[in-house]
Amino acid sequence: MQVIQKINGRYKVVKTIGSATTWQQIEKLEYLAKQELERLSGNQQKLFGFESDDAVEKAFSALDNACIRTLGPEIIFGKIYDCIGFNAIEDEIFRHLVIARLAFPLSKLKTIDYLYRYQGRSLDIDAVYRFLDKLNDKLKPQVEKIAFAHTLRVLGNKISVVFYDMTTLYFEASDEDDLRKTGFSKDGKHQCPQIYIGLLVGVGGYAIGYDIFEGNVYEGHTLIPFIEEISRKFNLDKPVVVADAGLLSNENIKALEANSYEYILGARIKNEAERIKMKILDTQFENGATISLKKSATTRLVVNYSDVRAAKDAYNRKRGLSRLEKQVKSGRLTKSSINNKGYNKYLKMSGDVVIEIDYDKYNKDQRWDGLKGYVTNSKLPDNDVMENYKNLWHIEKAFRMSKTDLRIRPIYHRLRNRIEAHICISFTAYCIYKELERVLYQEKSSLSLKRAAEITHNMYQITYTLPESKHTKSKLLNMDNEQSELYQIISKNF
């Protein structure tokens, strides 16, 4: 078996592959001859350009763990980071910390280990902490500016409605300070010092800005200063503000109106004036029915009824009652248990010492099952008011993503500037995560957001040195179907 070449009408033997006497040997020689022909033609795509098994084995024996790196987080999250515009931030450490938060949300010390083991990047933990000490004052305004510009592009250069909510983040520490305070915890960690995070997003949950508040602040006092600050920064033209019932107070309503904001707030219909409550209870609601009641010259109360909501309310009340009945039977309840927190409102005292359940009050509450109220001063139709309020789930999802997928909590930092830096990194990571979610939905991908993040963990690149030329090259290893789908989506959109 030979490879030959015709030059000026004459044949020349380029290479003799070998001789064979059986069909099995002939087929092997033919395969080797075709490989040689491809190499001579310049079409050889083999990694090392060798023909024999021994040569390939020798080449691979020169490889070690340092030659193989996990490149998935960088080629997926890194491209989105650049596309959004965060690459305008010159500090490379910031980029590493954000992408590590997306790929492997760990402590800063473990992040250093990850960057070395998986990315081949050596960072000193003290250098990272020094960077964190100056990060918030230096980078927070720039991060928010980039995030806002991206959200504006995604929403077609128009932000007419914004959504605001707060959550608590707790610390694995026992001492309070001027920022970390014990207070009402939405995570149920009442014994742990905590902080409040206020988050403002546009339609769809795209980030606009955030702020950090002391852990014992009343959330109702955060709305106006935060909205005014964001409006001043980005020249927002008085968007409609949507927030939940926790921010419903006469003080907030007066402040919103005094600053010419339209708003949609969740209502506590059981706390309304008697005349309004009577009108609600006198109405015969059918599934999906909505009524609008005037509260003042500028505000109205929109009330909607849903059979699904009624069933859920009834179920929750019954479950709460069962829990109370067990507690009453145990004899552990005291006078201090009688309050308006949750289902404790159904407790009453009989005589001087007996705690029992007020079943009459429990049964009367059934009248409110299925009813949901919204307070607004906007001129939007009732259906638009309700639809806008329903979009609050995006901000709730943002907090859920941050607390679970990005593991923003618990926080182990003790110094205020490092706490603020941690939140800034997590906010940036959320913006990237949200953009990945958008393109996956846009491309009708079967990949969930969580799965997309997971499969970046084993997208590898190998670096090798050619034995003859001594040139060093890098090559992405072949991907499976899911990885290929994700890689193509990112390449197409960014």
CSV table of C-alpha atoms in Angstrom, one decimal:
chain,number,residue,atom,x,y,z
A,1,MET,CA,0.0,0.0,0.0
A,2,GLN,CA,1.6,3.3,-1.2
A,3,VAL,CA,0.8,6.9,-1.5
A,4,ILE,CA,1.8,8.2,-4.9
A,5,GLN,CA,1.9,11.6,-6.6
A,6,LYS,CA,1.8,12.4,-10.4
A,7,ILE,CA,4.3,15.1,-11.4
A,8,ASN,CA,4.8,16.0,-15.1
A,9,GLY,CA,3.1,12.8,-16.3
A,10,ARG,CA,5.3,10.6,-14.1
A,11,TYR,CA,4.3,8.8,-10.8
A,12,LYS,CA,6.4,9.2,-7.7
A,13,VAL,CA,6.1,7.2,-4.5
A,14,VAL,CA,5.6,9.6,-1.6
A,15,LYS,CA,5.4,7.0,1.1
A,16,THR,CA,5.1,3.3,1.4
A,17,ILE,CA,2.5,2.4,4.0
A,18,GLY,CA,3.2,-1.3,4.2
A,19,SER,CA,2.3,-4.8,2.8
A,20,ALA,CA,-0.6,-7.1,3.7
A,21,THR,CA,-1.9,-10.5,2.8
A,22,THR,CA,-5.3,-10.5,4.4
A,23,TRP,CA,-8.3,-8.2,3.8
A,24,GLN,CA,-8.2,-7.2,7.5
A,25,GLN,CA,-4.6,-6.0,7.1
A,26,ILE,CA,-5.3,-4.4,3.8
A,27,GLU,CA,-8.2,-2.3,5.3
A,28,LYS,CA,-6.0,-1.1,8.1
A,29,LEU,CA,-3.3,-0.1,5.6
A,30,GLU,CA,-5.9,1.7,3.5
A,31,TYR,CA,-7.1,3.7,6.5
A,32,LEU,CA,-3.5,4.7,7.4
A,33,ALA,CA,-2.8,5.7,3.7
A,34,LYS,CA,-5.9,7.9,3.7
A,35,GLN,CA,-4.7,9.6,6.9
A,36,GLU,CA,-1.4,10.3,5.3
A,37,LEU,CA,-3.1,11.6,2.2
A,38,GLU,CA,-5.2,14.0,4.3
A,39,ARG,CA,-2.1,15.2,6.1
A,40,LEU,CA,-0.2,15.8,2.9
A,41,SER,CA,-3.2,17.7,1.5
A,42,GLY,CA,-3.3,20.0,4.4
A,43,ASN,CA,-6.7,18.7,5.6
A,44,GLN,CA,-5.4,16.8,8.6
A,45,GLN,CA,-7.6,17.8,11.6
A,46,LYS,CA,-6.0,15.5,14.1
A,47,LEU,CA,-4.9,17.2,17.3
A,48,PHE,CA,-1.3,16.2,17.3
A,49,GLY,CA,-0.7,15.2,13.7
A,50,PHE,CA,0.6,11.7,14.6
A,51,GLU,CA,-0.3,8.4,13.0
A,52,SER,CA,0.8,5.8,15.4
A,53,ASP,CA,-0.9,4.9,18.7
A,54,ASP,CA,2.4,5.1,20.5
A,55,ALA,CA,3.0,8.7,19.3
A,56,VAL,CA,-0.5,9.7,20.5
A,57,GLU,CA,0.1,8.0,23.8
A,58,LYS,CA,3.4,9.8,24.1
A,59,ALA,CA,1.7,13.2,23.4
A,60,PHE,CA,-1.0,12.6,26.0
A,61,SER,CA,1.5,11.5,28.6
A,62,ALA,CA,2.9,15.1,28.4
A,63,LEU,CA,-0.4,16.5,29.6
A,64,ASP,CA,-1.3,17.2,33.2
A,65,ASN,CA,-4.2,18.7,35.1
A,66,ALA,CA,-3.0,22.2,34.6
A,67,CYS,CA,-3.6,21.7,30.8
A,68,ILE,CA,-7.4,21.3,31.2
A,69,ARG,CA,-9.5,24.1,32.4
A,70,THR,CA,-13.2,24.6,33.0
A,71,LEU,CA,-14.0,27.3,30.5
A,72,GLY,CA,-17.9,27.1,30.5
A,73,PRO,CA,-18.6,29.9,33.0
A,74,GLU,CA,-16.3,32.3,31.0
A,75,ILE,CA,-17.6,31.5,27.5
A,76,ILE,CA,-21.3,31.6,28.7
A,77,PHE,CA,-21.5,34.1,31.6
A,78,GLY,CA,-18.4,36.1,30.5
A,79,LYS,CA,-20.0,36.8,27.1
A,80,ILE,CA,-23.2,38.1,28.6
A,81,TYR,CA,-21.1,40.1,31.1
A,82,ASP,CA,-19.4,41.8,28.2
A,83,CYS,CA,-22.5,42.3,26.1
A,84,ILE,CA,-24.4,44.0,28.9
A,85,GLY,CA,-21.5,46.4,29.3
A,86,PHE,CA,-19.9,45.4,32.6
A,87,ASN,CA,-16.6,44.9,30.8
A,88,ALA,CA,-16.3,48.7,31.0
A,89,ILE,CA,-15.4,48.1,34.7
A,90,GLU,CA,-11.6,47.8,34.4
A,91,ASP,CA,-11.0,45.8,37.6
A,92,GLU,CA,-10.4,42.2,36.5
A,93,ILE,CA,-11.0,40.9,40.1
A,94,PHE,CA,-14.6,42.2,39.9
A,95,ARG,CA,-15.2,40.1,36.7
A,96,HIS,CA,-13.8,37.0,38.4
A,97,LEU,CA,-15.9,37.4,41.5
A,98,VAL,CA,-19.1,38.0,39.5
A,99,ILE,CA,-18.6,34.9,37.2
A,100,ALA,CA,-17.6,32.8,40.2
A,101,ARG,CA,-20.8,33.9,42.0
A,102,LEU,CA,-22.8,32.7,38.9
A,103,ALA,CA,-21.0,29.4,38.4
A,104,PHE,CA,-20.0,28.3,41.9
A,105,PRO,CA,-21.6,30.6,44.5
A,106,LEU,CA,-19.3,30.0,47.4
A,107,SER,CA,-17.5,32.0,50.1
A,108,LYS,CA,-14.8,34.4,48.9
A,109,LEU,CA,-12.1,32.0,50.3
A,110,LYS,CA,-13.6,29.1,48.4
A,111,THR,CA,-13.9,31.3,45.3
A,112,ILE,CA,-10.2,31.8,45.4
A,113,ASP,CA,-9.7,28.1,45.4
A,114,TYR,CA,-12.2,27.7,42.6
A,115,LEU,CA,-10.4,30.3,40.4
A,116,TYR,CA,-7.1,28.6,40.9
A,117,ARG,CA,-8.3,25.0,40.4
A,118,TYR,CA,-10.7,25.6,37.5
A,119,GLN,CA,-9.5,28.8,35.9
A,120,GLY,CA,-5.8,28.6,36.6
A,121,ARG,CA,-5.9,32.2,38.1
A,122,SER,CA,-4.1,32.8,41.3
A,123,LEU,CA,-5.5,35.5,43.6
A,124,ASP,CA,-4.5,36.3,47.1
A,125,ILE,CA,-7.3,36.4,49.5
A,126,ASP,CA,-6.0,39.6,51.2
A,127,ALA,CA,-5.9,41.3,47.8
A,128,VAL,CA,-9.6,40.3,47.3
A,129,TYR,CA,-10.5,41.7,50.7
A,130,ARG,CA,-8.7,44.9,49.9
A,131,PHE,CA,-10.6,45.1,46.7
A,132,LEU,CA,-13.9,44.6,48.5
A,133,ASP,CA,-13.1,47.3,51.0
A,134,LYS,CA,-13.1,49.9,48.2
A,135,LEU,CA,-15.6,48.3,45.8
A,136,ASN,CA,-18.9,49.7,46.8
A,137,ASP,CA,-18.1,53.4,46.8
A,138,LYS,CA,-16.0,53.0,43.7
A,139,LEU,CA,-18.2,50.7,41.5
A,140,LYS,CA,-21.8,50.7,42.8
A,141,PRO,CA,-22.8,53.9,40.8
A,142,GLN,CA,-21.1,52.4,37.6
A,143,VAL,CA,-22.8,49.0,38.1
A,144,GLU,CA,-26.2,50.6,38.5
A,145,LYS,CA,-25.6,52.8,35.5
A,146,ILE,CA,-24.7,49.8,33.3
A,147,ALA,CA,-27.7,47.8,34.6
A,148,PHE,CA,-30.1,50.6,34.0
A,149,ALA,CA,-28.9,51.2,30.4
A,150,HIS,CA,-29.3,47.5,29.7
A,151,THR,CA,-32.8,47.4,31.1
A,152,LEU,CA,-33.7,50.5,29.1
A,153,ARG,CA,-32.5,48.7,25.9
A,154,VAL,CA,-34.4,45.5,26.7
A,155,LEU,CA,-37.6,47.4,27.4
A,156,GLY,CA,-37.5,49.4,24.2
A,157,ASN,CA,-36.1,52.6,25.7
A,158,LYS,CA,-39.2,53.2,27.8
A,159,ILE,CA,-39.7,52.6,31.5
A,160,SER,CA,-43.2,53.6,32.5
A,161,VAL,CA,-43.8,51.2,35.3
A,162,VAL,CA,-41.4,50.2,38.1
A,163,PHE,CA,-41.7,47.6,40.9
A,164,TYR,CA,-40.3,47.9,44.4
A,165,ASP,CA,-39.9,45.4,47.2
A,166,MET,CA,-37.6,44.6,50.1
A,167,THR,CA,-36.2,41.5,51.6
A,168,THR,CA,-34.0,40.6,54.6
A,169,LEU,CA,-30.6,39.0,54.5
A,170,TYR,CA,-29.2,37.4,57.7
A,171,PHE,CA,-25.7,37.0,59.0
A,172,GLU,CA,-24.0,34.0,60.6
A,173,ALA,CA,-22.9,36.2,63.5
A,174,SER,CA,-24.3,37.1,66.9
A,175,ASP,CA,-23.2,40.7,67.2
A,176,GLU,CA,-25.1,43.8,65.9
A,177,ASP,CA,-23.5,47.0,64.6
A,178,ASP,CA,-24.7,50.2,62.9
A,179,LEU,CA,-25.9,48.2,59.8
A,180,ARG,CA,-26.6,44.7,61.0
A,181,LYS,CA,-29.6,44.8,63.3
A,182,THR,CA,-32.0,42.2,64.7
A,183,GLY,CA,-35.5,42.9,63.5
A,184,PHE,CA,-38.5,41.3,61.7
A,185,SER,CA,-37.0,38.7,59.4
A,186,LYS,CA,-38.7,37.6,56.3
A,187,ASP,CA,-36.4,34.5,56.4
A,188,GLY,CA,-37.6,33.6,59.9
A,189,LYS,CA,-34.1,34.2,61.3
A,190,HIS,CA,-35.3,36.6,64.0
A,191,GLN,CA,-32.3,35.9,66.3
A,192,CYS,CA,-29.7,36.7,63.6
A,193,PRO,CA,-28.5,40.2,62.8
A,194,GLN,CA,-29.7,41.2,59.4
A,195,ILE,CA,-29.9,44.0,56.7
A,196,TYR,CA,-32.7,45.0,54.4
A,197,ILE,CA,-32.2,45.1,50.6
A,198,GLY,CA,-34.5,47.3,48.5
A,199,LEU,CA,-34.7,46.4,44.8
A,200,LEU,CA,-36.2,48.3,41.9
A,201,VAL,CA,-37.0,46.5,38.6
A,202,GLY,CA,-38.8,47.2,35.4
A,203,VAL,CA,-41.4,45.1,33.6
A,204,GLY,CA,-40.2,41.5,33.5
A,205,GLY,CA,-37.9,41.8,36.5
A,206,TYR,CA,-35.0,43.6,34.7
A,207,ALA,CA,-32.8,45.4,37.3
A,208,ILE,CA,-32.8,49.2,37.7
A,209,GLY,CA,-31.2,49.7,41.1
A,210,TYR,CA,-30.8,48.6,44.7
A,211,ASP,CA,-30.1,50.0,48.1
A,212,ILE,CA,-29.1,48.6,51.5
A,213,PHE,CA,-30.8,49.6,54.8
A,214,GLU,CA,-30.3,48.9,58.5
A,215,GLY,CA,-31.9,45.6,59.7
A,216,ASN,CA,-34.4,47.2,62.0
A,217,VAL,CA,-35.8,49.9,59.6
A,218,TYR,CA,-39.5,50.0,58.8
A,219,GLU,CA,-39.7,49.1,55.2
A,220,GLY,CA,-42.4,51.7,54.6
A,221,HIS,CA,-39.9,54.5,55.2
A,222,THR,CA,-37.6,53.3,52.4
A,223,LEU,CA,-39.8,53.8,49.4
A,224,ILE,CA,-39.8,57.5,48.8
A,225,PRO,CA,-36.1,58.2,49.4
A,226,PHE,CA,-35.1,55.3,47.2
A,227,ILE,CA,-37.4,56.1,44.3
A,228,GLU,CA,-36.4,59.8,44.4
A,229,GLU,CA,-32.7,58.8,44.4
A,230,ILE,CA,-33.1,56.5,41.4
A,231,SER,CA,-35.2,59.1,39.5
A,232,ARG,CA,-32.5,61.7,40.1
A,233,LYS,CA,-29.7,59.3,38.9
A,234,PHE,CA,-31.3,58.1,35.7
A,235,ASN,CA,-33.8,60.9,34.9
A,236,LEU,CA,-36.8,58.7,35.2
A,237,ASP,CA,-39.9,60.5,34.0
A,238,LYS,CA,-42.3,59.7,37.0
A,239,PRO,CA,-43.1,56.0,36.3
A,240,VAL,CA,-46.0,54.3,37.9
A,241,VAL,CA,-44.7,52.8,41.2
A,242,VAL,CA,-46.0,49.3,42.1
A,243,ALA,CA,-45.4,47.9,45.6
A,244,ASP,CA,-47.0,45.4,47.9
A,245,ALA,CA,-49.2,46.0,51.0
A,246,GLY,CA,-46.2,46.3,53.3
A,247,LEU,CA,-45.6,49.8,51.8
A,248,LEU,CA,-49.2,50.9,52.1
A,249,SER,CA,-49.4,53.8,54.6
A,250,ASN,CA,-51.0,57.2,54.6
A,251,GLU,CA,-47.5,58.7,54.9
A,252,ASN,CA,-46.2,56.9,51.8
A,253,ILE,CA,-49.4,57.7,49.8
A,254,LYS,CA,-49.1,61.4,50.7
A,255,ALA,CA,-45.4,61.4,49.8
A,256,LEU,CA,-46.0,59.7,46.4
A,257,GLU,CA,-48.8,62.1,45.5
A,258,ALA,CA,-46.8,65.2,46.7
A,259,ASN,CA,-44.0,64.1,44.3
A,260,SER,CA,-46.5,63.6,41.5
A,261,TYR,CA,-46.1,59.8,41.3
A,262,GLU,CA,-48.9,57.5,40.2
A,263,TYR,CA,-48.9,54.2,42.2
A,264,ILE,CA,-50.5,50.8,42.5
A,265,LEU,CA,-50.2,49.4,46.0
A,266,GLY,CA,-51.5,46.1,47.5
A,267,ALA,CA,-54.5,46.9,49.8
A,268,ARG,CA,-55.5,45.5,53.2
A,269,ILE,CA,-59.2,45.5,52.5
A,270,LYS,CA,-60.1,44.3,56.0
A,271,ASN,CA,-58.5,47.5,57.4
A,272,GLU,CA,-60.6,49.8,55.1
A,273,ALA,CA,-63.2,52.2,56.5
A,274,GLU,CA,-66.5,50.6,57.5
A,275,ARG,CA,-68.4,52.1,54.6
A,276,ILE,CA,-66.0,50.6,52.1
A,277,LYS,CA,-66.0,47.2,53.8
A,278,MET,CA,-69.8,47.1,53.8
A,279,LYS,CA,-69.9,47.8,50.1
A,280,ILE,CA,-67.4,45.0,49.4
A,281,LEU,CA,-69.3,42.5,51.6
A,282,ASP,CA,-72.7,43.6,50.1
A,283,THR,CA,-71.4,42.7,46.6
A,284,GLN,CA,-72.3,39.3,45.1
A,285,PHE,CA,-69.1,38.4,43.4
A,286,GLU,CA,-68.7,35.8,40.7
A,287,ASN,CA,-65.4,34.3,39.6
A,288,GLY,CA,-63.3,37.0,37.9
A,289,ALA,CA,-65.6,39.9,38.9
A,290,THR,CA,-64.1,43.3,39.7
A,291,ILE,CA,-65.5,46.4,41.4
A,292,SER,CA,-64.0,49.9,41.8
A,293,LEU,CA,-64.7,52.0,44.9
A,294,LYS,CA,-63.7,55.6,45.3
A,295,LYS,CA,-61.6,56.2,48.5
A,296,SER,CA,-60.9,59.9,48.0
A,297,ALA,CA,-60.8,62.6,45.3
A,298,THR,CA,-57.6,61.1,43.9
A,299,THR,CA,-57.6,57.4,44.9
A,300,ARG,CA,-59.7,54.3,44.3
A,301,LEU,CA,-59.8,50.8,45.6
A,302,VAL,CA,-60.0,48.0,43.0
A,303,VAL,CA,-61.3,44.7,44.4
A,304,ASN,CA,-61.3,41.4,42.5
A,305,TYR,CA,-62.7,38.0,43.3
A,306,SER,CA,-61.2,34.6,42.2
A,307,ASP,CA,-62.5,31.1,43.0
A,308,VAL,CA,-58.9,29.8,42.9
A,309,ARG,CA,-57.9,32.4,45.5
A,310,ALA,CA,-61.0,31.7,47.6
A,311,ALA,CA,-60.0,28.0,47.8
A,312,LYS,CA,-56.4,28.8,48.7
A,313,ASP,CA,-57.6,31.3,51.4
A,314,ALA,CA,-59.9,28.7,52.9
A,315,TYR,CA,-57.2,26.1,52.9
A,316,ASN,CA,-54.7,28.3,54.6
A,317,ARG,CA,-57.2,29.4,57.3
A,318,LYS,CA,-58.1,25.8,58.0
A,319,ARG,CA,-54.5,24.8,58.3
A,320,GLY,CA,-53.8,27.8,60.6
A,321,LEU,CA,-56.8,26.8,62.7
A,322,SER,CA,-55.6,23.2,63.0
A,323,ARG,CA,-52.2,24.4,64.2
A,324,LEU,CA,-53.9,26.7,66.8
A,325,GLU,CA,-56.1,23.8,68.0
A,326,LYS,CA,-53.0,21.7,68.7
A,327,GLN,CA,-51.3,24.5,70.6
A,328,VAL,CA,-54.4,25.2,72.7
A,329,LYS,CA,-54.7,21.5,73.5
A,330,SER,CA,-51.0,21.4,74.6
A,331,GLY,CA,-51.7,24.1,77.1
A,332,ARG,CA,-48.5,26.0,76.1
A,333,LEU,CA,-50.3,29.2,75.0
A,334,THR,CA,-50.2,32.2,77.4
A,335,LYS,CA,-51.8,35.6,77.4
A,336,SER,CA,-48.9,37.0,75.3
A,337,SER,CA,-50.0,34.6,72.5
A,338,ILE,CA,-53.2,36.7,72.0
A,339,ASN,CA,-52.2,39.2,69.2
A,340,ASN,CA,-52.9,39.9,65.5
A,341,LYS,CA,-49.9,38.1,64.2
A,342,GLY,CA,-51.0,35.5,61.6
A,343,TYR,CA,-53.7,33.2,62.8
A,344,ASN,CA,-53.2,34.2,66.5
A,345,LYS,CA,-56.0,36.7,65.8
A,346,TYR,CA,-58.4,33.8,66.3
A,347,LEU,CA,-57.4,33.4,70.0
A,348,LYS,CA,-59.3,34.9,72.9
A,349,MET,CA,-59.1,34.7,76.7
A,350,SER,CA,-61.9,33.1,78.6
A,351,GLY,CA,-61.9,34.1,82.3
A,352,ASP,CA,-58.6,35.0,83.8
A,353,VAL,CA,-56.4,32.1,82.6
A,354,VAL,CA,-58.0,30.1,79.8
A,355,ILE,CA,-56.9,30.6,76.2
A,356,GLU,CA,-59.4,29.4,73.6
A,357,ILE,CA,-60.2,29.9,69.9
A,358,ASP,CA,-62.8,32.4,68.8
A,359,TYR,CA,-64.6,30.2,66.2
A,360,ASP,CA,-67.1,33.0,65.5
A,361,LYS,CA,-64.3,35.3,64.3
A,362,TYR,CA,-62.9,32.4,62.3
A,363,ASN,CA,-66.2,31.8,60.5
A,364,LYS,CA,-66.8,35.5,59.8
A,365,ASP,CA,-63.4,35.7,58.0
A,366,GLN,CA,-64.8,33.3,55.4
A,367,ARG,CA,-66.6,36.3,53.8
A,368,TRP,CA,-63.2,37.7,52.7
A,369,ASP,CA,-62.0,34.5,51.0
A,370,GLY,CA,-61.1,35.1,47.3
A,371,LEU,CA,-61.0,38.9,47.5
A,372,LYS,CA,-57.9,40.9,46.6
A,373,GLY,CA,-57.6,44.7,46.7
A,374,TYR,CA,-55.4,47.3,45.0
A,375,VAL,CA,-55.1,51.0,45.9
A,376,THR,CA,-54.3,53.3,43.0
A,377,ASN,CA,-54.4,57.0,41.9
A,378,SER,CA,-53.6,56.1,38.3
A,379,LYS,CA,-56.0,56.5,35.4
A,380,LEU,CA,-55.2,53.0,34.2
A,381,PRO,CA,-58.2,50.6,33.6
A,382,ASP,CA,-59.0,48.2,36.5
A,383,ASN,CA,-57.6,45.2,34.5
A,384,ASP,CA,-54.3,47.1,33.8
A,385,VAL,CA,-54.0,47.9,37.5
A,386,MET,CA,-54.4,44.2,38.4
A,387,GLU,CA,-52.0,43.0,35.6
A,388,ASN,CA,-49.3,45.5,36.6
A,389,TYR,CA,-49.6,44.4,40.3
A,390,LYS,CA,-49.3,40.7,39.3
A,391,ASN,CA,-45.9,41.6,37.8
A,392,LEU,CA,-44.6,42.0,41.3
A,393,TRP,CA,-43.9,38.2,41.2
A,394,HIS,CA,-40.9,39.1,39.0
A,395,ILE,CA,-39.3,40.9,41.9
A,396,GLU,CA,-40.2,38.1,44.3
A,397,LYS,CA,-38.5,35.8,41.8
A,398,ALA,CA,-35.5,38.0,41.7
A,399,PHE,CA,-35.1,37.7,45.5
A,400,ARG,CA,-35.7,33.9,45.3
A,401,MET,CA,-33.0,33.6,42.5
A,402,SER,CA,-30.6,35.6,44.5
A,403,LYS,CA,-31.1,33.7,47.7
A,404,THR,CA,-31.1,30.2,46.1
A,405,ASP,CA,-29.3,30.1,42.8
A,406,LEU,CA,-26.8,32.8,43.6
A,407,ARG,CA,-26.7,32.0,47.4
A,408,ILE,CA,-26.5,35.6,48.4
A,409,ARG,CA,-27.4,34.5,52.0
A,410,PRO,CA,-26.2,33.8,54.6
A,411,ILE,CA,-23.5,36.5,54.7
A,412,TYR,CA,-20.3,35.8,56.6
A,413,HIS,CA,-18.8,39.2,56.2
A,414,ARG,CA,-18.6,41.5,59.3
A,415,LEU,CA,-17.4,44.8,57.9
A,416,ARG,CA,-19.9,47.2,56.3
A,417,ASN,CA,-17.9,47.9,53.2
A,418,ARG,CA,-17.5,44.2,52.5
A,419,ILE,CA,-21.1,43.5,53.1
A,420,GLU,CA,-22.0,46.2,50.5
A,421,ALA,CA,-19.4,44.8,48.1
A,422,HIS,CA,-21.0,41.4,48.4
A,423,ILE,CA,-24.4,42.8,47.5
A,424,CYS,CA,-23.0,44.7,44.6
A,425,ILE,CA,-21.4,41.5,43.2
A,426,SER,CA,-24.6,39.6,43.6
A,427,PHE,CA,-26.7,42.4,42.0
A,428,THR,CA,-24.3,42.2,38.9
A,429,ALA,CA,-24.6,38.4,38.8
A,430,TYR,CA,-28.4,38.8,38.9
A,431,CYS,CA,-28.4,41.1,35.9
A,432,ILE,CA,-26.4,38.4,33.9
A,433,TYR,CA,-28.6,35.6,35.2
A,434,LYS,CA,-31.7,37.5,34.1
A,435,GLU,CA,-30.3,38.2,30.6
A,436,LEU,CA,-29.5,34.4,30.2
A,437,GLU,CA,-33.1,33.7,31.2
A,438,ARG,CA,-34.3,36.2,28.5
A,439,VAL,CA,-32.4,34.7,25.6
A,440,LEU,CA,-33.3,31.1,26.6
A,441,TYR,CA,-36.9,32.1,26.5
A,442,GLN,CA,-36.5,34.0,23.3
A,443,GLU,CA,-34.8,31.0,21.6
A,444,LYS,CA,-37.5,28.6,22.9
A,445,SER,CA,-34.8,26.5,24.5
A,446,SER,CA,-35.7,23.4,26.5
A,447,LEU,CA,-33.0,24.3,29.0
A,448,SER,CA,-34.0,25.7,32.4
A,449,LEU,CA,-32.0,28.5,33.8
A,450,LYS,CA,-30.6,26.3,36.5
A,451,ARG,CA,-29.7,23.5,34.1
A,452,ALA,CA,-27.9,26.0,31.8
A,453,ALA,CA,-25.8,27.2,34.7
A,454,GLU,CA,-25.0,23.6,35.7
A,455,ILE,CA,-23.8,22.4,32.3
A,456,THR,CA,-21.2,25.2,32.2
A,457,HIS,CA,-19.3,23.3,34.9
A,458,ASN,CA,-17.9,20.7,32.6
A,459,MET,CA,-17.3,22.6,29.4
A,460,TYR,CA,-13.5,22.2,29.1
A,461,GLN,CA,-10.6,23.6,27.2
A,462,ILE,CA,-7.3,21.8,26.7
A,463,THR,CA,-4.0,23.5,26.2
A,464,TYR,CA,-1.2,21.6,24.5
A,465,THR,CA,2.2,22.0,22.9
A,466,LEU,CA,3.0,20.6,19.4
A,467,PRO,CA,6.0,18.4,19.7
A,468,GLU,CA,7.8,19.5,16.5
A,469,SER,CA,7.0,23.2,16.2
A,470,LYS,CA,6.8,23.7,20.0
A,471,HIS,CA,3.8,26.0,19.4
A,472,THR,CA,1.2,26.1,22.2
A,473,LYS,CA,-2.4,25.9,21.3
A,474,SER,CA,-5.8,25.7,23.0
A,475,LYS,CA,-8.9,23.8,21.9
A,476,LEU,CA,-12.4,23.5,23.3
A,477,LEU,CA,-13.3,19.9,23.9
A,478,ASN,CA,-16.4,18.5,22.1
A,479,MET,CA,-19.6,19.3,23.9
A,480,ASP,CA,-22.7,17.2,24.5
A,481,ASN,CA,-26.1,18.2,22.9
A,482,GLU,CA,-27.2,20.4,25.8
A,483,GLN,CA,-23.9,22.2,25.9
A,484,SER,CA,-23.8,22.7,22.2
A,485,GLU,CA,-27.4,24.1,22.3
A,486,LEU,CA,-26.4,26.6,25.0
A,487,TYR,CA,-23.1,27.6,23.3
A,488,GLN,CA,-24.9,28.2,20.0
A,489,ILE,CA,-27.6,30.4,21.7
A,490,ILE,CA,-24.9,32.5,23.4
A,491,SER,CA,-22.9,32.8,20.2
A,492,LYS,CA,-26.0,33.8,18.2
A,493,ASN,CA,-27.2,36.5,20.7
A,494,PHE,CA,-23.9,37.9,22.1
